[in-house]
PDB file of C-alpha atoms in Angstrom:
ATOM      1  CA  UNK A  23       7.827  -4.967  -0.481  1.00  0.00           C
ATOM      2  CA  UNK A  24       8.742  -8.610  -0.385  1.00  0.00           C
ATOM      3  CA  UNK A  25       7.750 -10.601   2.633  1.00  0.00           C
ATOM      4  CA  UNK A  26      10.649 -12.892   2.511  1.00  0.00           C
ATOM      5  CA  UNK A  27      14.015 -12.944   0.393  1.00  0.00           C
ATOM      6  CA  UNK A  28      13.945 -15.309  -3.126  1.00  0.00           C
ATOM      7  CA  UNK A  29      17.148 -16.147  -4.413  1.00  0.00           C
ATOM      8  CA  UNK A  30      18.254 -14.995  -8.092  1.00  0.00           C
ATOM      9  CA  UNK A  31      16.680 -17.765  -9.877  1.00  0.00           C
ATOM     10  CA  UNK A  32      13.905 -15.307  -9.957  1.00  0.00           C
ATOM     11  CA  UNK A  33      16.423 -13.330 -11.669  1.00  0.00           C
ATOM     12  CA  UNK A  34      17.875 -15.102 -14.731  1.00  0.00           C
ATOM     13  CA  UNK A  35      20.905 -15.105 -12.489  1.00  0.00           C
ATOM     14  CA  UNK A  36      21.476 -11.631 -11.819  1.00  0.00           C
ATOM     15  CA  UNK A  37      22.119 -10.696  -7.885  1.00  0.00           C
ATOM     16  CA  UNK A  38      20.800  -8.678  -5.785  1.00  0.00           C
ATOM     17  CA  UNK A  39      23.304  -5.235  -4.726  1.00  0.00           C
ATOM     18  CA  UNK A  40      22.956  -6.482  -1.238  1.00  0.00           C
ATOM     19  CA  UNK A  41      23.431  -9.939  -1.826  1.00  0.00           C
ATOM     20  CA  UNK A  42      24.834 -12.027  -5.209  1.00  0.00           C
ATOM     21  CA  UNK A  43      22.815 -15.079  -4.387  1.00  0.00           C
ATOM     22  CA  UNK A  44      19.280 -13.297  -3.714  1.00  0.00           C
ATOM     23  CA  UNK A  45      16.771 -11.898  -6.117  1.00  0.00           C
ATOM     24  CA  UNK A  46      18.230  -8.749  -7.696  1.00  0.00           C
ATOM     25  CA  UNK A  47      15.022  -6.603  -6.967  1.00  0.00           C
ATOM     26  CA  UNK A  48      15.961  -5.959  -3.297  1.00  0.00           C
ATOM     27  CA  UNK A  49      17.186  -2.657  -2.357  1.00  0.00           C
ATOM     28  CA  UNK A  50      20.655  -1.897  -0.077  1.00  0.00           C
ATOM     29  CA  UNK A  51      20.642   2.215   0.358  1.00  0.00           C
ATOM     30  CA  UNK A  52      23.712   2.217   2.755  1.00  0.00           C
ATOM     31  CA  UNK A  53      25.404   0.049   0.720  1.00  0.00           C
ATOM     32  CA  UNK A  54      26.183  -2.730   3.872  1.00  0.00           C
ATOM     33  CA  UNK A  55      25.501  -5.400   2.452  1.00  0.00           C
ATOM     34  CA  UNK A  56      21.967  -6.239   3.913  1.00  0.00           C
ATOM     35  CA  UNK A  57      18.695  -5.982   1.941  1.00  0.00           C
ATOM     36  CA  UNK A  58      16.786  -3.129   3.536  1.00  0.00           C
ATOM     37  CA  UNK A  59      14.303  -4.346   5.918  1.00  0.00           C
ATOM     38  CA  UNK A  60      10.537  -2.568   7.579  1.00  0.00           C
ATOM     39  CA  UNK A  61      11.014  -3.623  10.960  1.00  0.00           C
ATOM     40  CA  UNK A  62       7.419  -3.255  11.730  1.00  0.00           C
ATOM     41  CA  UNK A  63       6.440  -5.623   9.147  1.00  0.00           C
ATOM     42  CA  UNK A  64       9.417  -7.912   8.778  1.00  0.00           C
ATOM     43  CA  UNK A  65       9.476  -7.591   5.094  1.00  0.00           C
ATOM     44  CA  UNK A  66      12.182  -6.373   2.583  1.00  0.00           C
ATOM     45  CA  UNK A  67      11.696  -3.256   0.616  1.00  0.00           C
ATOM     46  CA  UNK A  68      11.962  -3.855  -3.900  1.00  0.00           C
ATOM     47  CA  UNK A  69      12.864  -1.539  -6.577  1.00  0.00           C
ATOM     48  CA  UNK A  70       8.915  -1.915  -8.007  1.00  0.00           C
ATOM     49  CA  UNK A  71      10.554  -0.885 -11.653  1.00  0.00           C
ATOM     50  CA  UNK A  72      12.835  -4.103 -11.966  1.00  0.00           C
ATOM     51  CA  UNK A  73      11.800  -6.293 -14.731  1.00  0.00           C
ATOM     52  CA  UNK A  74      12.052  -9.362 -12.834  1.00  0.00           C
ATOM     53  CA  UNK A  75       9.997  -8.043 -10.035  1.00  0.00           C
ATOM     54  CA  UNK A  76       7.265  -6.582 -11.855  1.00  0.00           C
ATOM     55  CA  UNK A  77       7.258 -10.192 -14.384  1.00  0.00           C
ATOM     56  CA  UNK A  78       7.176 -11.828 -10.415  1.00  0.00           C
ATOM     57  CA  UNK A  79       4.175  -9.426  -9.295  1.00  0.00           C
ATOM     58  CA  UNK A  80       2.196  -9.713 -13.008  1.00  0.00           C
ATOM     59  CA  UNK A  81       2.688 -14.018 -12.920  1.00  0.00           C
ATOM     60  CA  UNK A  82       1.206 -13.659  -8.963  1.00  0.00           C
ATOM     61  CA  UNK A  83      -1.842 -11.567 -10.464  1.00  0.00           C
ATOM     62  CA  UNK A  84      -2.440 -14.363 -12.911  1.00  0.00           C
ATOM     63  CA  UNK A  85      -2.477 -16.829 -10.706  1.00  0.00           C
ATOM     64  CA  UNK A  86      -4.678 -14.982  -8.642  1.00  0.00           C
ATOM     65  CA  UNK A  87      -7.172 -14.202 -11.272  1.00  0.00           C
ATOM     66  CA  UNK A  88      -7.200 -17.883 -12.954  1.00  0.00           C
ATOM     67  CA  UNK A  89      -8.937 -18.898  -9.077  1.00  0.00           C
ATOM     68  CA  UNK A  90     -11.563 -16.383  -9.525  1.00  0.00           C
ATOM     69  CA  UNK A  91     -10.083 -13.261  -8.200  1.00  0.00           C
ATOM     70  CA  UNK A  92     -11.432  -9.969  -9.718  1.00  0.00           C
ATOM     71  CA  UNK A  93      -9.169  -7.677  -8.053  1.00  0.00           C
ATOM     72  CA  UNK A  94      -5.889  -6.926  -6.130  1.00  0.00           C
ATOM     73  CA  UNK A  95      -4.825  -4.720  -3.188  1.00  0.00           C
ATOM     74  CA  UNK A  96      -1.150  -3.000  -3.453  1.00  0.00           C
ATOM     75  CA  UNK A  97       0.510  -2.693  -0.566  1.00  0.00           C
ATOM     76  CA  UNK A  98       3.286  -0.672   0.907  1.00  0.00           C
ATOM     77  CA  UNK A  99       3.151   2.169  -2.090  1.00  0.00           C
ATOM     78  CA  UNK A 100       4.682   4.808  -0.769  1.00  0.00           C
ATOM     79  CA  UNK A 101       7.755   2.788  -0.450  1.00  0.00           C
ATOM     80  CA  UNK A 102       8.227   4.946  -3.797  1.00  0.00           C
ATOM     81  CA  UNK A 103       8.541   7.857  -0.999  1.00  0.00           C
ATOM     82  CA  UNK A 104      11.377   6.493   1.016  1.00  0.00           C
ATOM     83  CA  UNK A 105      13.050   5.568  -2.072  1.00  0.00           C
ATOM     84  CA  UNK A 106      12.268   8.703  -4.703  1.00  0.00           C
ATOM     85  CA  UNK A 107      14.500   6.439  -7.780  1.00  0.00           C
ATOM     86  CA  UNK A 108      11.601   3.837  -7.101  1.00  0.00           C
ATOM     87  CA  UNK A 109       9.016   6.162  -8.062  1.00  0.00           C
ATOM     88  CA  UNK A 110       9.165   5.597 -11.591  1.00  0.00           C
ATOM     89  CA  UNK A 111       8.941   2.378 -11.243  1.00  0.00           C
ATOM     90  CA  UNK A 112       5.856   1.836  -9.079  1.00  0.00           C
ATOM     91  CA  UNK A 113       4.330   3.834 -11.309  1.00  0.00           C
ATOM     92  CA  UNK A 114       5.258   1.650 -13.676  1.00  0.00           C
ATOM     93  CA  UNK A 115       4.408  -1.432 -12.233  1.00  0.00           C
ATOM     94  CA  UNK A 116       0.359   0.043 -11.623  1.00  0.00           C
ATOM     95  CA  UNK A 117       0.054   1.221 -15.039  1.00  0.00           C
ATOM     96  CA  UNK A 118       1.089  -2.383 -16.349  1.00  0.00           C
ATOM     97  CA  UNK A 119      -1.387  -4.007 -14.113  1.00  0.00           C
ATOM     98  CA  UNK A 120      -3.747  -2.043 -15.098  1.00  0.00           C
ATOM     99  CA  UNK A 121      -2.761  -2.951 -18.976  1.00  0.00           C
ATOM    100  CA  UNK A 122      -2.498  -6.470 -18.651  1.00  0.00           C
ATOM    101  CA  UNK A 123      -5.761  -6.512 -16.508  1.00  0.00           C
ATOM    102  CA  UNK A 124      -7.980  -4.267 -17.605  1.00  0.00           C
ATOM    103  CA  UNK A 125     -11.112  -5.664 -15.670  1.00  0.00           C
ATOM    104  CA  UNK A 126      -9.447  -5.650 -13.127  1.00  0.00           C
ATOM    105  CA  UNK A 127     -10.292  -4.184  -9.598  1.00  0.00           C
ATOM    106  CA  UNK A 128      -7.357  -2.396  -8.424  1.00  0.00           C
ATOM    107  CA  UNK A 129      -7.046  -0.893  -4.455  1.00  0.00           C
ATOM    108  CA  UNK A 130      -4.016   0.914  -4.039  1.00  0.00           C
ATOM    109  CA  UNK A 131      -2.398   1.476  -0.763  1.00  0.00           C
ATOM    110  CA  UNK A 132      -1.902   4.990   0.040  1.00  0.00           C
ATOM    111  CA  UNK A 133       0.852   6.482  -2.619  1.00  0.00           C
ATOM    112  CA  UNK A 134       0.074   9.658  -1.281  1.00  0.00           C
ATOM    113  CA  UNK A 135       2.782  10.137   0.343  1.00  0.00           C
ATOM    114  CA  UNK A 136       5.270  13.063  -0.936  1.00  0.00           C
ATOM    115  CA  UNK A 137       8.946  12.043  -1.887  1.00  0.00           C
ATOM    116  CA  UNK A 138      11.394  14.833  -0.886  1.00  0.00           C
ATOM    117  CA  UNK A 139      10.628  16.403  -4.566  1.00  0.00           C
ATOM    118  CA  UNK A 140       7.150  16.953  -3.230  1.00  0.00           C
ATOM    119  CA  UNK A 141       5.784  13.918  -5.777  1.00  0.00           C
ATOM    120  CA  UNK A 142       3.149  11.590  -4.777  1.00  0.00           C
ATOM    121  CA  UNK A 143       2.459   8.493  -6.727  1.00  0.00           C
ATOM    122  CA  UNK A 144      -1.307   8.893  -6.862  1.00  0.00           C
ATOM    123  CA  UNK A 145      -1.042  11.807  -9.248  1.00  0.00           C
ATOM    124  CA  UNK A 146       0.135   9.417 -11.660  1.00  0.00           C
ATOM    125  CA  UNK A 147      -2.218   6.399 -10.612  1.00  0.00           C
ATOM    126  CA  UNK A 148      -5.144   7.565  -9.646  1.00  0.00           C
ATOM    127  CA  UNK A 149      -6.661   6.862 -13.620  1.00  0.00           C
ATOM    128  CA  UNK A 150      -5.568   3.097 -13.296  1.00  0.00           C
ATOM    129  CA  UNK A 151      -6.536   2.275  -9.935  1.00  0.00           C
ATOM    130  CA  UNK A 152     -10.154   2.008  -8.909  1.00  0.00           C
ATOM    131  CA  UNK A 153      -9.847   3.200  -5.168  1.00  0.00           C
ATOM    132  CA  UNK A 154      -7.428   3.704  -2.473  1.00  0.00           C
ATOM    133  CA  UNK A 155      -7.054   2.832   0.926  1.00  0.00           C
ATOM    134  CA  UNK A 156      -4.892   4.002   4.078  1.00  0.00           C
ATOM    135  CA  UNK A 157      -4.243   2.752   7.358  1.00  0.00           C
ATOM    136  CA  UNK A 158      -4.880   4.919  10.338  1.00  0.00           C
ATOM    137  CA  UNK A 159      -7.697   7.162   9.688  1.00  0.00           C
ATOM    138  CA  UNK A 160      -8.299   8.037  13.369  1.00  0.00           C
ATOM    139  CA  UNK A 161      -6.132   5.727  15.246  1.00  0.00           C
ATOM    140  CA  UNK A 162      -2.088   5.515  15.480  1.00  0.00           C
ATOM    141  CA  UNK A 163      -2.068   2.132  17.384  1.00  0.00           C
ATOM    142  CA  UNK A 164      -4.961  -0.330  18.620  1.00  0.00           C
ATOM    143  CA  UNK A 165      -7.613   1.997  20.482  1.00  0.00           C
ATOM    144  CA  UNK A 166      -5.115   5.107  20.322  1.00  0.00           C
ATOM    145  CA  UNK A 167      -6.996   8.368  18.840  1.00  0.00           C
ATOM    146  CA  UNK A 168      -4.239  10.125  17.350  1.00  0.00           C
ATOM    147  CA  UNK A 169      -5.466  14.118  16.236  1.00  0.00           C
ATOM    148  CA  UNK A 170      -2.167  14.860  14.230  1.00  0.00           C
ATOM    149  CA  UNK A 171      -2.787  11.420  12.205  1.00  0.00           C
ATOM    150  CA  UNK A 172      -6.609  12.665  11.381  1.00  0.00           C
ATOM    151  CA  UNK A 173      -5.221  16.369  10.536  1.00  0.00           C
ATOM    152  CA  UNK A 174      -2.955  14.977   8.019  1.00  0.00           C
ATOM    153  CA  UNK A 175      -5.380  12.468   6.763  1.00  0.00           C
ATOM    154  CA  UNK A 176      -7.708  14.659   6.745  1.00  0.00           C
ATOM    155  CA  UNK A 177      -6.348  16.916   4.108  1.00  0.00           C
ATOM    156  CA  UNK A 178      -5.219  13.670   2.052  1.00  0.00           C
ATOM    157  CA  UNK A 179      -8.428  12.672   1.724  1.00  0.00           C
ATOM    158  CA  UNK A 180      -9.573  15.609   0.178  1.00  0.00           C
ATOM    159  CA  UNK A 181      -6.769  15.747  -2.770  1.00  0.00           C
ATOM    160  CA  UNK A 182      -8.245  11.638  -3.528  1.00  0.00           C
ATOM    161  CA  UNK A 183     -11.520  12.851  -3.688  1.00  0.00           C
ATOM    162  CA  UNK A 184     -10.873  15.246  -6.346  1.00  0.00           C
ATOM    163  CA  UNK A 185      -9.560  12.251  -8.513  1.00  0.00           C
ATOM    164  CA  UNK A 186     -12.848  10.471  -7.981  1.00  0.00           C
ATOM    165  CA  UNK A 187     -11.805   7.442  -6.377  1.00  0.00           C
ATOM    166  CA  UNK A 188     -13.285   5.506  -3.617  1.00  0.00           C
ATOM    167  CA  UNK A 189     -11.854   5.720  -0.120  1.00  0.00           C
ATOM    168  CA  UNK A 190     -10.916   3.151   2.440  1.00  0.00           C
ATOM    169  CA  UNK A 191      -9.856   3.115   5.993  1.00  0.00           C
ATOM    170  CA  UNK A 192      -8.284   0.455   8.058  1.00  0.00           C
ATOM    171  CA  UNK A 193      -8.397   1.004  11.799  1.00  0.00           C
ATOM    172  CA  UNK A 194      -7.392  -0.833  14.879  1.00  0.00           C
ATOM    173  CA  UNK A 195      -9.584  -0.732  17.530  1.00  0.00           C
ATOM    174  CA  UNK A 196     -11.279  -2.727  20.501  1.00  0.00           C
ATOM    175  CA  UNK A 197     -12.925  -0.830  22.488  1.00  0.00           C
ATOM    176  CA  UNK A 198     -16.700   0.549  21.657  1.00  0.00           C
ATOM    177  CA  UNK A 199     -15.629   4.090  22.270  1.00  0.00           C
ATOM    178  CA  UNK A 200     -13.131   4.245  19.753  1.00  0.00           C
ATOM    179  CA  UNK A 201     -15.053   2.186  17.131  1.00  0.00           C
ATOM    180  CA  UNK A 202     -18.113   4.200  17.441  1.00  0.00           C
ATOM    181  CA  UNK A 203     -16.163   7.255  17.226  1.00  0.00           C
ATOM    182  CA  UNK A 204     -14.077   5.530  13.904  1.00  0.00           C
ATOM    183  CA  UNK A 205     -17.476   5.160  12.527  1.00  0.00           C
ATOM    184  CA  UNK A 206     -19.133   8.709  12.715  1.00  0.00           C
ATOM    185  CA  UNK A 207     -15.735  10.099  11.434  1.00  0.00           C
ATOM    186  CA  UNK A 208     -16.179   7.676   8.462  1.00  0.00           C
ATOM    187  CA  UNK A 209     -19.699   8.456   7.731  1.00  0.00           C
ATOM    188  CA  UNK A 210     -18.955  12.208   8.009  1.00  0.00           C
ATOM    189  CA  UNK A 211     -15.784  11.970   5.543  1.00  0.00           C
ATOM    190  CA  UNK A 212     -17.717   9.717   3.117  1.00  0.00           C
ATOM    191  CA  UNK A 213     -15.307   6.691   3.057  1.00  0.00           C
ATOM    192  CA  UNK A 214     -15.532   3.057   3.858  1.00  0.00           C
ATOM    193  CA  UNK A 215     -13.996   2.290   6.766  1.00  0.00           C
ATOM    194  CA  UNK A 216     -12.183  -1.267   7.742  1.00  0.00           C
ATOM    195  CA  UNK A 217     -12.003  -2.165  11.749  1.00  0.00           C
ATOM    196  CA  UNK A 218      -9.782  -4.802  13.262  1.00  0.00           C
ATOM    197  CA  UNK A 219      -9.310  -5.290  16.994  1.00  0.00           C
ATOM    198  CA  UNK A 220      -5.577  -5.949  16.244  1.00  0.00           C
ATOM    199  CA  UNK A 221      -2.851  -5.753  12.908  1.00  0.00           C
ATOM    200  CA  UNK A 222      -3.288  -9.418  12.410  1.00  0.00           C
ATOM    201  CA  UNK A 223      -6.528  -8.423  10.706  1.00  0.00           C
ATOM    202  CA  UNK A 224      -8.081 -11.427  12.801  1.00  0.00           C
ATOM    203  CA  UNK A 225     -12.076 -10.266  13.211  1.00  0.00           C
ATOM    204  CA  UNK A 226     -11.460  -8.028  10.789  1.00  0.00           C
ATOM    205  CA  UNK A 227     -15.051  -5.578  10.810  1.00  0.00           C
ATOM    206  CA  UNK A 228     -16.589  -3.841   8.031  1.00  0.00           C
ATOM    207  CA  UNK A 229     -18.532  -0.283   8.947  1.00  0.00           C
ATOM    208  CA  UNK A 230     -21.463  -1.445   5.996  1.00  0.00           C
ATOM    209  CA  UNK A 231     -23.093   1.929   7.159  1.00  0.00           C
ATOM    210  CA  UNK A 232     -20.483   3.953   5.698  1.00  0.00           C
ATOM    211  CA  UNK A 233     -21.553   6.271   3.452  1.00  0.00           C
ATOM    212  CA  UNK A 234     -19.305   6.201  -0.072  1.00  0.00           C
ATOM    213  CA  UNK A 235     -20.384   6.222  -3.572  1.00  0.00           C
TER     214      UNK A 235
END
């Protein structure tokens, strides 16, 4: 996802579908005339496999590394699910990271989520990624326990950990109940578990007890 919309200079001149004079990598499903939007994050969903995006992402990564960065966290993966064309793409776009940064530390975003084929981009990631992380391990919304969430995360976690990769949480939480209760659910699971009081990630808190290889 993009958080805000470039225009086509990005491009070499080529529109977007939902609008001639923006970036063409934006997606329009319904055909309206908008670029499709996450309301809960304010950002605009990409096709991950256009050129000019993935040249945009790589020249970002090489800025980042020429500071000192030795690794990157993808967001928003399973965008490839709400949009199963995509899913080539994104695929893609992690396996070209990976080759054009091969020291690289790459922490994918979830990407375990099935398209309606039943395909998940982490069977075809998991090799060129070095761990993966999900929001909502126990939690739905700050200091909400949410049982269904953990059932389905649950089993998610155990298809990642037959691919050997190393597991991350993020929670939202505030109140010591729910933290504590985060944390022995972490340590029992074996992952390494992120806390932050709200989805700012302001006082973001690390569970350094967590037990994961």
């Amino acid at each position: 996802e993009d958080d805000a919309l470039h225009e086509n200079s990005y491009s070499d001149g080529i529109g977007s579908e939902c609008n001639p004079s923006l970036a063409s990598w934006y997606v329009d499903s319904d055909k309206d005339g908008s670029c499709d939007r996450n309301i809960d994050w304010g950002s605009y969903f990409v096709d991950a496999g256009n050129v000019h995006w993935q040249r945009y992402i790589i020249n970002a990564i090489l800025g980042f590394v020429s500071r000192g960065a030795e690794g990157v966290f993808l967001d928003t993966i399973d965008t490839a699910a709400l949009y199963p064309h995509t899913r080539s793409g994104m695929i893609g776009l992690v396996k070209r990271i990976r080759a054009e940064f091969p020291g690289l530390i790459i922490i994918q975003n979830r990407g375990f989520d099935e398209d309606p084929h039943g395909q998940t981009v982490i069977e075809e990631t998991n090799s060129d990624i070095n761990g993966v992380m999900f929001e909502n391990f126990l939690t739905s919304e700050v200091d909400q326990i949410d049982e269904a969430s953990r059932e389905y995360v649950k089993g998610r976690i155990e298809f990642m950990r037959t691919m050997g990769l190393t597991i991350y949480s993020l929670d939202y939480a505030t109140r010591p109940d729910v933290i504590s209760a985060i944390k022995v659910a972490a340590r029992r699971e074996g992952i390494v578990s992120y806390i932050s009081p709200a989805r700012s990630l302001a006082g973001l808190l690390l569970d350094i007890d967590s037990d994961a290889d």
